[in-house]
Coordinates of C-alpha atoms in Angstrom, one line a residue:
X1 CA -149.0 -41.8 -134.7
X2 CA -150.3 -40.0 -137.8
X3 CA -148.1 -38.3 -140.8
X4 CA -150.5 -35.5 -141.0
X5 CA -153.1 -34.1 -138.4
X6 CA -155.5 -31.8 -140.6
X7 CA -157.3 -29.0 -138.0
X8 CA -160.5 -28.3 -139.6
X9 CA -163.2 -30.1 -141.7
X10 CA -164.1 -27.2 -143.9
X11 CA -163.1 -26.3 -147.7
X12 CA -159.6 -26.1 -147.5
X13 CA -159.2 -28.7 -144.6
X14 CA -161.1 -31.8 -146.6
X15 CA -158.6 -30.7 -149.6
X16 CA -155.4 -30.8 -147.8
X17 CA -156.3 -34.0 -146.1
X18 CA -157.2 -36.1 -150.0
X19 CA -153.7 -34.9 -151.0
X20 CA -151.9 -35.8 -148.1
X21 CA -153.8 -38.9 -148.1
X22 CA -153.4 -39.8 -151.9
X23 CA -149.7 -39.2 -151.4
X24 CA -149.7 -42.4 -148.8
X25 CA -149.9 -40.2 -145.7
X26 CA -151.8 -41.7 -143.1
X27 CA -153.7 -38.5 -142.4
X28 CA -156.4 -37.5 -139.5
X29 CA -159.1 -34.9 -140.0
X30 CA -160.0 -33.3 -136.6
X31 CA -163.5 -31.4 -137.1
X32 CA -165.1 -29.2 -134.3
X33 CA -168.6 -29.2 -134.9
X34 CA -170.5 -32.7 -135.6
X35 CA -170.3 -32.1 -139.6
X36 CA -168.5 -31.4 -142.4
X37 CA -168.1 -28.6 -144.6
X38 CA -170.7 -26.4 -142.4
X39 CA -169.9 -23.0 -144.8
X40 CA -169.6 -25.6 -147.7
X41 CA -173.4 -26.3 -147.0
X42 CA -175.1 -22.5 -146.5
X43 CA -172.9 -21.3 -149.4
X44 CA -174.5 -20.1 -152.6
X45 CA -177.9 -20.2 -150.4
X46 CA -177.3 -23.9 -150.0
X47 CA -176.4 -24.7 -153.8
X48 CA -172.1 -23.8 -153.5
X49 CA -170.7 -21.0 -155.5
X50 CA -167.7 -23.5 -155.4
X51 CA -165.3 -21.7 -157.8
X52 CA -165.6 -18.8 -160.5
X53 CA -164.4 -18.7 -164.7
X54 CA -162.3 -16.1 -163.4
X55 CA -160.5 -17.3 -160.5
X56 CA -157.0 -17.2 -161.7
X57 CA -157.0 -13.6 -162.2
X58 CA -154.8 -12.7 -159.1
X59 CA -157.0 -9.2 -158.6
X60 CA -159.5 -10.8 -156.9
X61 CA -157.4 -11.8 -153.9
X62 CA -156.8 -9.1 -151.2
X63 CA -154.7 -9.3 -147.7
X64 CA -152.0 -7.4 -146.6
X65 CA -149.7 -9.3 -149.0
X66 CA -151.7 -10.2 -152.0
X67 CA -149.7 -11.5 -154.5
X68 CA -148.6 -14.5 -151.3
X69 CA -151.7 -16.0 -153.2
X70 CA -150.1 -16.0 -156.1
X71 CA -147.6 -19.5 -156.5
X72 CA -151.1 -21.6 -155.0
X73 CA -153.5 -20.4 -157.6
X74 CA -150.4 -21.3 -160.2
X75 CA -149.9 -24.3 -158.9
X76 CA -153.9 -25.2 -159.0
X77 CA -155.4 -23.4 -161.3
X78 CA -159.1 -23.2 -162.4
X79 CA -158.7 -25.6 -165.0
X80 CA -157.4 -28.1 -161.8
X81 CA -160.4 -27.3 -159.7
X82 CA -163.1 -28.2 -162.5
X83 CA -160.5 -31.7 -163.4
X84 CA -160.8 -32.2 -159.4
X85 CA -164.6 -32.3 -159.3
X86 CA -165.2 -33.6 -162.4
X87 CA -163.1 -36.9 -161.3
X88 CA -165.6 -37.0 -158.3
X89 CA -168.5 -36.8 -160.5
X90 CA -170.0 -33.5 -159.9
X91 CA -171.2 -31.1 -162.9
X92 CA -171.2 -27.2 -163.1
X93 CA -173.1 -24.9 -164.7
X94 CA -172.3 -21.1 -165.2
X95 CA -174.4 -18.3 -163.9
X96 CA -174.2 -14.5 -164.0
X97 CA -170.5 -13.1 -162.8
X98 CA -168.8 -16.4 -163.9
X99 CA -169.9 -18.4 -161.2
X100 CA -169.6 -21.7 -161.0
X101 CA -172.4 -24.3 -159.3
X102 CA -173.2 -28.1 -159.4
X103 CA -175.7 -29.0 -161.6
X104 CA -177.6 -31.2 -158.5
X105 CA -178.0 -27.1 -157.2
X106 CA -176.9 -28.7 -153.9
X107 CA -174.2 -28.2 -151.6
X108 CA -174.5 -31.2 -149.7
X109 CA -173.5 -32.9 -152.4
X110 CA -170.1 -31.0 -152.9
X111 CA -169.4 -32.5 -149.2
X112 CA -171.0 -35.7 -150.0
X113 CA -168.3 -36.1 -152.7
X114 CA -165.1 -34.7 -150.9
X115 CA -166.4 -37.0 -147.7
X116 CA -166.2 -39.8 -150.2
X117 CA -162.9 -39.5 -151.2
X118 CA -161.5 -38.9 -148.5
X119 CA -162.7 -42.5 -147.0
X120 CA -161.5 -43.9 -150.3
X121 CA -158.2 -42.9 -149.5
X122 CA -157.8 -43.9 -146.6
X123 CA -158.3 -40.3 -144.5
X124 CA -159.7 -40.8 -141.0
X125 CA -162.6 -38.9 -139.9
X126 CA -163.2 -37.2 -136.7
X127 CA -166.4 -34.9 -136.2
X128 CA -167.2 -33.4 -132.8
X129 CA -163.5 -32.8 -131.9
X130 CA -162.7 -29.4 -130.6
X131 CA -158.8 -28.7 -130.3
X132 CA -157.7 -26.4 -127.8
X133 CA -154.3 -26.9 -127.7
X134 CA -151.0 -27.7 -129.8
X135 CA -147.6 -28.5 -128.4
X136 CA -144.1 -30.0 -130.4
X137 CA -142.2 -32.6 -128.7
X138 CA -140.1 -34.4 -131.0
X139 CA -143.8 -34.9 -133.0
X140 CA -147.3 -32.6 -133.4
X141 CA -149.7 -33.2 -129.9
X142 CA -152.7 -31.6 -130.3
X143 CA -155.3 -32.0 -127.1
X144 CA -159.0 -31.8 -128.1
X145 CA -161.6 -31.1 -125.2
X146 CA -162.8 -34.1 -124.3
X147 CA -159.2 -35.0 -123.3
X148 CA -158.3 -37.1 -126.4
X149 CA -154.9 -36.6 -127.8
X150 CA -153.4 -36.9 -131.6
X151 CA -150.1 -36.9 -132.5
X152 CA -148.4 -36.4 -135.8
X153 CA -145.4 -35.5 -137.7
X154 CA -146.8 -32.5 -138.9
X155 CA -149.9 -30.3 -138.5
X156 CA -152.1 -28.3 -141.2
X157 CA -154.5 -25.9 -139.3
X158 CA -157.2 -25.2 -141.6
X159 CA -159.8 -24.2 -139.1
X160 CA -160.9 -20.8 -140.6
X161 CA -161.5 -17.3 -139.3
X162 CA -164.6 -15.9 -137.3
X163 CA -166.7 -15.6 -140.2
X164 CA -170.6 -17.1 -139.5
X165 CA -170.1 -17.5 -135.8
X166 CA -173.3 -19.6 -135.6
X167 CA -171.8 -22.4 -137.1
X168 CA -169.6 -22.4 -134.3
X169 CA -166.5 -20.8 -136.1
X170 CA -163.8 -18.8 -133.8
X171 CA -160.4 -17.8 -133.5
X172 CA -159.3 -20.9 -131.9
X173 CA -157.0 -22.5 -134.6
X174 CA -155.6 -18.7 -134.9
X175 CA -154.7 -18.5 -131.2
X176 CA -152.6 -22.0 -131.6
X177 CA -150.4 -20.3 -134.1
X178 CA -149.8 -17.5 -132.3
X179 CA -148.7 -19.5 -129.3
X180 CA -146.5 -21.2 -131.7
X181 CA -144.6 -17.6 -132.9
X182 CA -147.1 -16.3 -135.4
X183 CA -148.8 -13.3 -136.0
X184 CA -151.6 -12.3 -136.4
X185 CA -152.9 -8.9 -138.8
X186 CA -156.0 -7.3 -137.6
X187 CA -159.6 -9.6 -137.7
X188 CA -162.6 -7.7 -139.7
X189 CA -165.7 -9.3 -141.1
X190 CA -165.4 -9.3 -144.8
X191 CA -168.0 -9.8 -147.7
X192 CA -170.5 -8.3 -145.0
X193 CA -173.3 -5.8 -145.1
X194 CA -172.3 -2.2 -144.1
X195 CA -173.7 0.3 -141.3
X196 CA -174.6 3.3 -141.9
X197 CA -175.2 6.8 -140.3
X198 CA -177.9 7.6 -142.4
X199 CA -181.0 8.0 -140.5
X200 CA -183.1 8.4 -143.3
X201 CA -182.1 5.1 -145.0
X202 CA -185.2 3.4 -142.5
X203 CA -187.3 4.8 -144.8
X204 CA -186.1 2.9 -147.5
X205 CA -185.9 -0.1 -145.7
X206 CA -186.3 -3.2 -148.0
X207 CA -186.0 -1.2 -151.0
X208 CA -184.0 -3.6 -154.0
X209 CA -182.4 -2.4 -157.4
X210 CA -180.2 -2.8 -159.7
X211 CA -177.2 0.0 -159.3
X212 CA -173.9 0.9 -159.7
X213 CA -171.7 1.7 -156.3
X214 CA -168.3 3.1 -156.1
X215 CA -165.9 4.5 -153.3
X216 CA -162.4 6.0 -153.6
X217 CA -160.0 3.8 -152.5
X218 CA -157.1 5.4 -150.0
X219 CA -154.9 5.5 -152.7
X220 CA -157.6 8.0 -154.6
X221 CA -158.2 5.1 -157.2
X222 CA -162.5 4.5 -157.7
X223 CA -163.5 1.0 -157.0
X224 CA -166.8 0.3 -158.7
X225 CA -169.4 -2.8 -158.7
X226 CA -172.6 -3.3 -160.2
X227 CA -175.3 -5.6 -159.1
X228 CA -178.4 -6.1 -156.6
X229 CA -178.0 -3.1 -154.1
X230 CA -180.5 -3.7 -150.8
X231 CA -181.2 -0.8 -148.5
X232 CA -181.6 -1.7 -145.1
X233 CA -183.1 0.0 -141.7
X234 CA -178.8 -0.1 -140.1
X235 CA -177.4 0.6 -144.0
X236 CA -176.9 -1.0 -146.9
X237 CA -176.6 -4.6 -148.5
X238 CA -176.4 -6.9 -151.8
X239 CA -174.5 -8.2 -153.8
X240 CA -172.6 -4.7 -154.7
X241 CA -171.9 -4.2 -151.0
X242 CA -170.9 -7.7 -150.0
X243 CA -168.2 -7.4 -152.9
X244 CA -167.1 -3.9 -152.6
X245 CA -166.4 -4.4 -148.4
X246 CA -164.0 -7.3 -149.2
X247 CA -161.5 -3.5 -150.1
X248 CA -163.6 -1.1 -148.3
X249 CA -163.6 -2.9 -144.8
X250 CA -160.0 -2.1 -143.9
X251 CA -160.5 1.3 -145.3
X252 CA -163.1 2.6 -142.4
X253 CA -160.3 1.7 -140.1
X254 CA -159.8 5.3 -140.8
X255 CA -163.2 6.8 -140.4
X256 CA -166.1 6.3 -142.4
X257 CA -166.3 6.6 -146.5
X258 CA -168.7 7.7 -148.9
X259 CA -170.1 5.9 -150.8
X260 CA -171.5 6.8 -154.1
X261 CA -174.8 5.2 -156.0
X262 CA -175.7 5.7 -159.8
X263 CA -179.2 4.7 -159.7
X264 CA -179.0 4.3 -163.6
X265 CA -175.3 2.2 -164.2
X266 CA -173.3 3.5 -166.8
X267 CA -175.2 6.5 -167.5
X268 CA -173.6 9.9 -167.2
X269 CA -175.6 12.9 -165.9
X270 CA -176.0 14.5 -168.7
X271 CA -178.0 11.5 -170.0
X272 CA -180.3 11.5 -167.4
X273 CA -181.1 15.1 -167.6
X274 CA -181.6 14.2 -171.1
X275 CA -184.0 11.6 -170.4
X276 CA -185.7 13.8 -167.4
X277 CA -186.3 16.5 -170.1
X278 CA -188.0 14.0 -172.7
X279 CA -190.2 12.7 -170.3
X280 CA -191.0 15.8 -169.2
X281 CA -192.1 17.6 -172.4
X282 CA -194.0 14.7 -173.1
X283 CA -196.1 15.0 -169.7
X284 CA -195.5 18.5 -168.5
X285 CA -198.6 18.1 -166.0
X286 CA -197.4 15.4 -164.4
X287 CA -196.0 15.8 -160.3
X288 CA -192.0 15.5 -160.0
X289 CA -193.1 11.9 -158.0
X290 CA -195.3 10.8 -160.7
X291 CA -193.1 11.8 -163.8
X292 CA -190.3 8.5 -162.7
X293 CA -193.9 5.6 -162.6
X294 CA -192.0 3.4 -164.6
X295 CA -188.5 4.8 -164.5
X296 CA -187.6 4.0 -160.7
X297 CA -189.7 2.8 -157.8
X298 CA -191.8 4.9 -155.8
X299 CA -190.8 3.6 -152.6
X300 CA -187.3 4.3 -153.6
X301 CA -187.9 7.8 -155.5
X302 CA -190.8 9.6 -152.9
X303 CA -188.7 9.0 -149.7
X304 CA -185.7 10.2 -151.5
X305 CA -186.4 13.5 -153.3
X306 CA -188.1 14.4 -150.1
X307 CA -184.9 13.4 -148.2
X308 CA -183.0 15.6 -151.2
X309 CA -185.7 18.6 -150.1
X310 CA -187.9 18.9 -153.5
X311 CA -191.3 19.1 -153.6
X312 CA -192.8 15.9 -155.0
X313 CA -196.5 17.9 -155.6
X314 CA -194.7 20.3 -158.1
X315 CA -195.5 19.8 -161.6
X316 CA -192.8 19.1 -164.1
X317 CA -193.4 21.6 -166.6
X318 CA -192.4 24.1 -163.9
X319 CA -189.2 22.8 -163.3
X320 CA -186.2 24.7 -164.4
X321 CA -182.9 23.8 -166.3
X322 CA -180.5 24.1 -163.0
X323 CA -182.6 22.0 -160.8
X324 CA -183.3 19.3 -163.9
X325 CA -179.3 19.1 -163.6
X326 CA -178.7 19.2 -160.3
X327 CA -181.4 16.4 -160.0
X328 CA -180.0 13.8 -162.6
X329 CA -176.4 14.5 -160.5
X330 CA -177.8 12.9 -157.5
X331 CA -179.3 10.2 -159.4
X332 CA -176.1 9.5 -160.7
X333 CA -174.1 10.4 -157.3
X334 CA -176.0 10.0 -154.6
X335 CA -173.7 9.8 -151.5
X336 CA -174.6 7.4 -148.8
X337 CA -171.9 7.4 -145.6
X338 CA -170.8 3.9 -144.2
X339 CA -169.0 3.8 -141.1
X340 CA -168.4 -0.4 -140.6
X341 CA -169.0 -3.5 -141.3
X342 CA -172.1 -5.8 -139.2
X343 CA -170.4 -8.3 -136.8
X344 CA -168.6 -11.6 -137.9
X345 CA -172.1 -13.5 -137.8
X346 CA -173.7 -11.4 -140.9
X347 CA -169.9 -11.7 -142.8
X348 CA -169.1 -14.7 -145.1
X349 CA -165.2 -14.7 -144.9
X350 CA -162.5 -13.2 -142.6
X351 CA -160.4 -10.1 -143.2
X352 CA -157.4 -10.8 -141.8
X353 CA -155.1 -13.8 -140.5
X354 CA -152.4 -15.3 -140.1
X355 CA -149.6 -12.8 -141.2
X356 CA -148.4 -14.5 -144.6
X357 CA -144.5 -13.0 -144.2
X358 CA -144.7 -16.1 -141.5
X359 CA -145.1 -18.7 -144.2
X360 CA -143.5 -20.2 -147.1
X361 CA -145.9 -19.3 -150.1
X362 CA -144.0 -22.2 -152.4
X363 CA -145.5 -24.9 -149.6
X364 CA -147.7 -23.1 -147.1
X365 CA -145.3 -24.4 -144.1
X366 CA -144.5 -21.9 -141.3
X367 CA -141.3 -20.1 -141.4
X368 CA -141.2 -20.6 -137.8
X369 CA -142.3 -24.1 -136.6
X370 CA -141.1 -26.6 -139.1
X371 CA -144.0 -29.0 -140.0
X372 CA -146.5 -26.8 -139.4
X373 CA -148.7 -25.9 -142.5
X374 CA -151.8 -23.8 -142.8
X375 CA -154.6 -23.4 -145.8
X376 CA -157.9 -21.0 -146.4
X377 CA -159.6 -18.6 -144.3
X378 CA -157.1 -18.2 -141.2
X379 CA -154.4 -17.1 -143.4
X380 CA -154.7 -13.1 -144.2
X381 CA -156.1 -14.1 -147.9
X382 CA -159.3 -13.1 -149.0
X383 CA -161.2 -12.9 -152.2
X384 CA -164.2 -11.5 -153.8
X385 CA -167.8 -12.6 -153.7
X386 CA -168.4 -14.6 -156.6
X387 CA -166.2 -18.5 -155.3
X388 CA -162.8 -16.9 -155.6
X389 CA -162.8 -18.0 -151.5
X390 CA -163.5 -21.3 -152.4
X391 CA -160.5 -21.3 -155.2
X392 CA -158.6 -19.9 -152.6
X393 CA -159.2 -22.7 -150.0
X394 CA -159.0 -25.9 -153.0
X395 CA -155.5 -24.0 -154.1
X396 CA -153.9 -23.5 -150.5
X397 CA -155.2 -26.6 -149.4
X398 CA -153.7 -28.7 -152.3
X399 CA -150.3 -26.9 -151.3
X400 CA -150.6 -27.9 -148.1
X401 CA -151.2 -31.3 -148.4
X402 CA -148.5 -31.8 -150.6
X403 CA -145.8 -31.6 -148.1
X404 CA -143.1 -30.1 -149.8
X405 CA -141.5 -28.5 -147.1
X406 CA -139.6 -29.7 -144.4

């Protein structure tokens, strides 16, 4: 029999199990699929966003109780997670946002490391082991599918949500704490591209730019991101839309929003129809189409001042004061509805969980079951685009694998 049966080879899982491990538990790691870290290795397009310069900043953690998040990110803070990985040998360097990467620009060899230390210290290491069931008898049983049995004095499920489906990720680890007495808040795909009603939006398909996008939280308070915005042929993309939906996904539970796009960030209207009227003067012959060469793509301004109903043909020197104003308000505003997310394969984290009121956010053991812990994606806790999951998982694993609970 084991001290500690860890339930999931991911992030958090790997984490919990080198603490337990290094505290003279004699720890089992129970993976499903035949590697490790599987989300570790596609993250950052294959290089790891593993953590962000801003991670301790409690704002960029959402669920339905937010501040749970709060005594694991004090307990391990940034400064924790660079000491960690710096003690395995791995580098960072700093990109835009804050983000934090190896310098190797590899993922694999954020898994090659943690893999490492966990054999150092002793961990034992089982890929290809699906559990299906749990059960408490005196000690932890879990059951995997082949038939083989591990028992334990205490469990930390740290199998993840449904996020990235392909890699074989489900609710399975989920559904064993709600036979145990949990619950569970609502499952949405977070960090996730958005669908949209918008017909017209095809025409823009595969249109990129830099722009500022906002939506009025249900509280009336505008959330704002700028970055990359990607139009798609079902809605919209990039990394202003994969941010924003980590708040805005729960919010279409209601109906769809509106979101709105400045095409020129920080720039008032009143600007742009300042800068409209320059250009103008200056080129007064020029089409409405023509007069933004060099201002705004054409395969983003032709589609969409024909979409607004102006005539592209019409020269600019024609063009009166009112509609000058009422143009540079849609280049600062222009309102595109989204009505949900794209399913759990397109998302890169899970909104939802298990409900956090269930468990103790001073050692992440269940209220209800003693000796059973949980760490990362499962719980309801998630973060902003940018590695403030990956802090998340390193600082809920950590308290996990400490065992200072029962």
């Amino acid at each position: 029999m084991r001290d500690t049966i860890v339930v999931g080879g991911g992030a958090a899982g790997m984490m919990a199990a080198i603490v337990a491990a290094e505290a003279g538990e004699r720890v089992v790691l129970l993976e499903g699929s035949g590697k490790l870290g599987r989300k570790i290795l596609i993250s950052g397009n294959g290089r790891c966003n593993l953590t962000n310069m801003g991670a301790d900043d409690l704002r960029h953690y959402h669920g339905t109780h937010p501040h749970f998040a709060r005594t694991a990110l004090d307990q391990f803070h940034l400064e924790d997670t660079l000491s960690f990985f710096g003690d395995l040998g791995l580098e960072f360097r700093e990109e835009k946002r804050r983000r934090l990467f190896p310098m190797s620009d590899q993922a694999q060899s954020v898994v090659d490391l943690l893999e490492d230390r966990m054999r150092g210290c002793g961990v034992e290491i089982e890929t290809a082991t699906k559990i299906i069931k749990m059960e408490r008898d005196g000690c932890f049983v879990v059951w995997a599918t082949d038939g083989r049995r591990f028992e334990g004095e205490r469990v930390i499920l740290a199998s993840g949500g449904m996020s990235l489906a392909r890699l074989g990720a489900d609710r399975t680890g989920m559904d064993m704490a709600v036979a145990s007495g949990h619950r569970l808040t609502p499952l949405e795909p977070g960090l996730v591209p958005l669908i949209s009603p918008e017909k017209y939006l095809a025409r823009l398909q595969g249109v990129k730019l830099r722009a500022e996008v906002s939506f009025a939280s249900a509280g009336g308070r505008r959330i704002s991101d700028t970055d990359d915005l990607l139009i798609a042929k079902y809605g919209v993309s990039g990394f202003t839309i994969l941010n924003l939906s980590a708040r805005l996904v729960p919010q279409l539970r209601g109906g769809p929003v509106e979101l709105r796009v400045n095409l020129f960030p920080n720039q008032s209207p009143e600007a742009i129809s300042e800068k409209l009227q320059q250009r103008w003067q200056r080129h007064p012959h020029r089409t409405l189409a023509l007069s933004f060469a060099g201002l705004l793509s054409a395969k983003l301004v032709r589609p969409l001042l024909r979409h607004w109903g102006y005539d592209l043909e019409r020269p600019v020197g024609k063009i009166d004061k009112k509609t000058r104003w009422h143009l540079a308000q849609q280049l600062t505003s222009w309102p595109i509805s989204v009505s949900g997310p794209r399913p759990f394969d397109y998302a890169e984290v899970t909104i939802g969980g298990i409900n956090t009121a269930d468990i103790n956010p001073d050692t992440m053991e269940s209220h209800l079951v003693p000796g059973l812990y949980f760490a990362g994606e499962m719980v309801d806790i998630h973060a902003d685009l940018g590695g403030f999951n990956f802090q998340w998982a390193w600082a809920s694993g950590v308290m996990a694998g400490r065992r200072r609970g029962s």
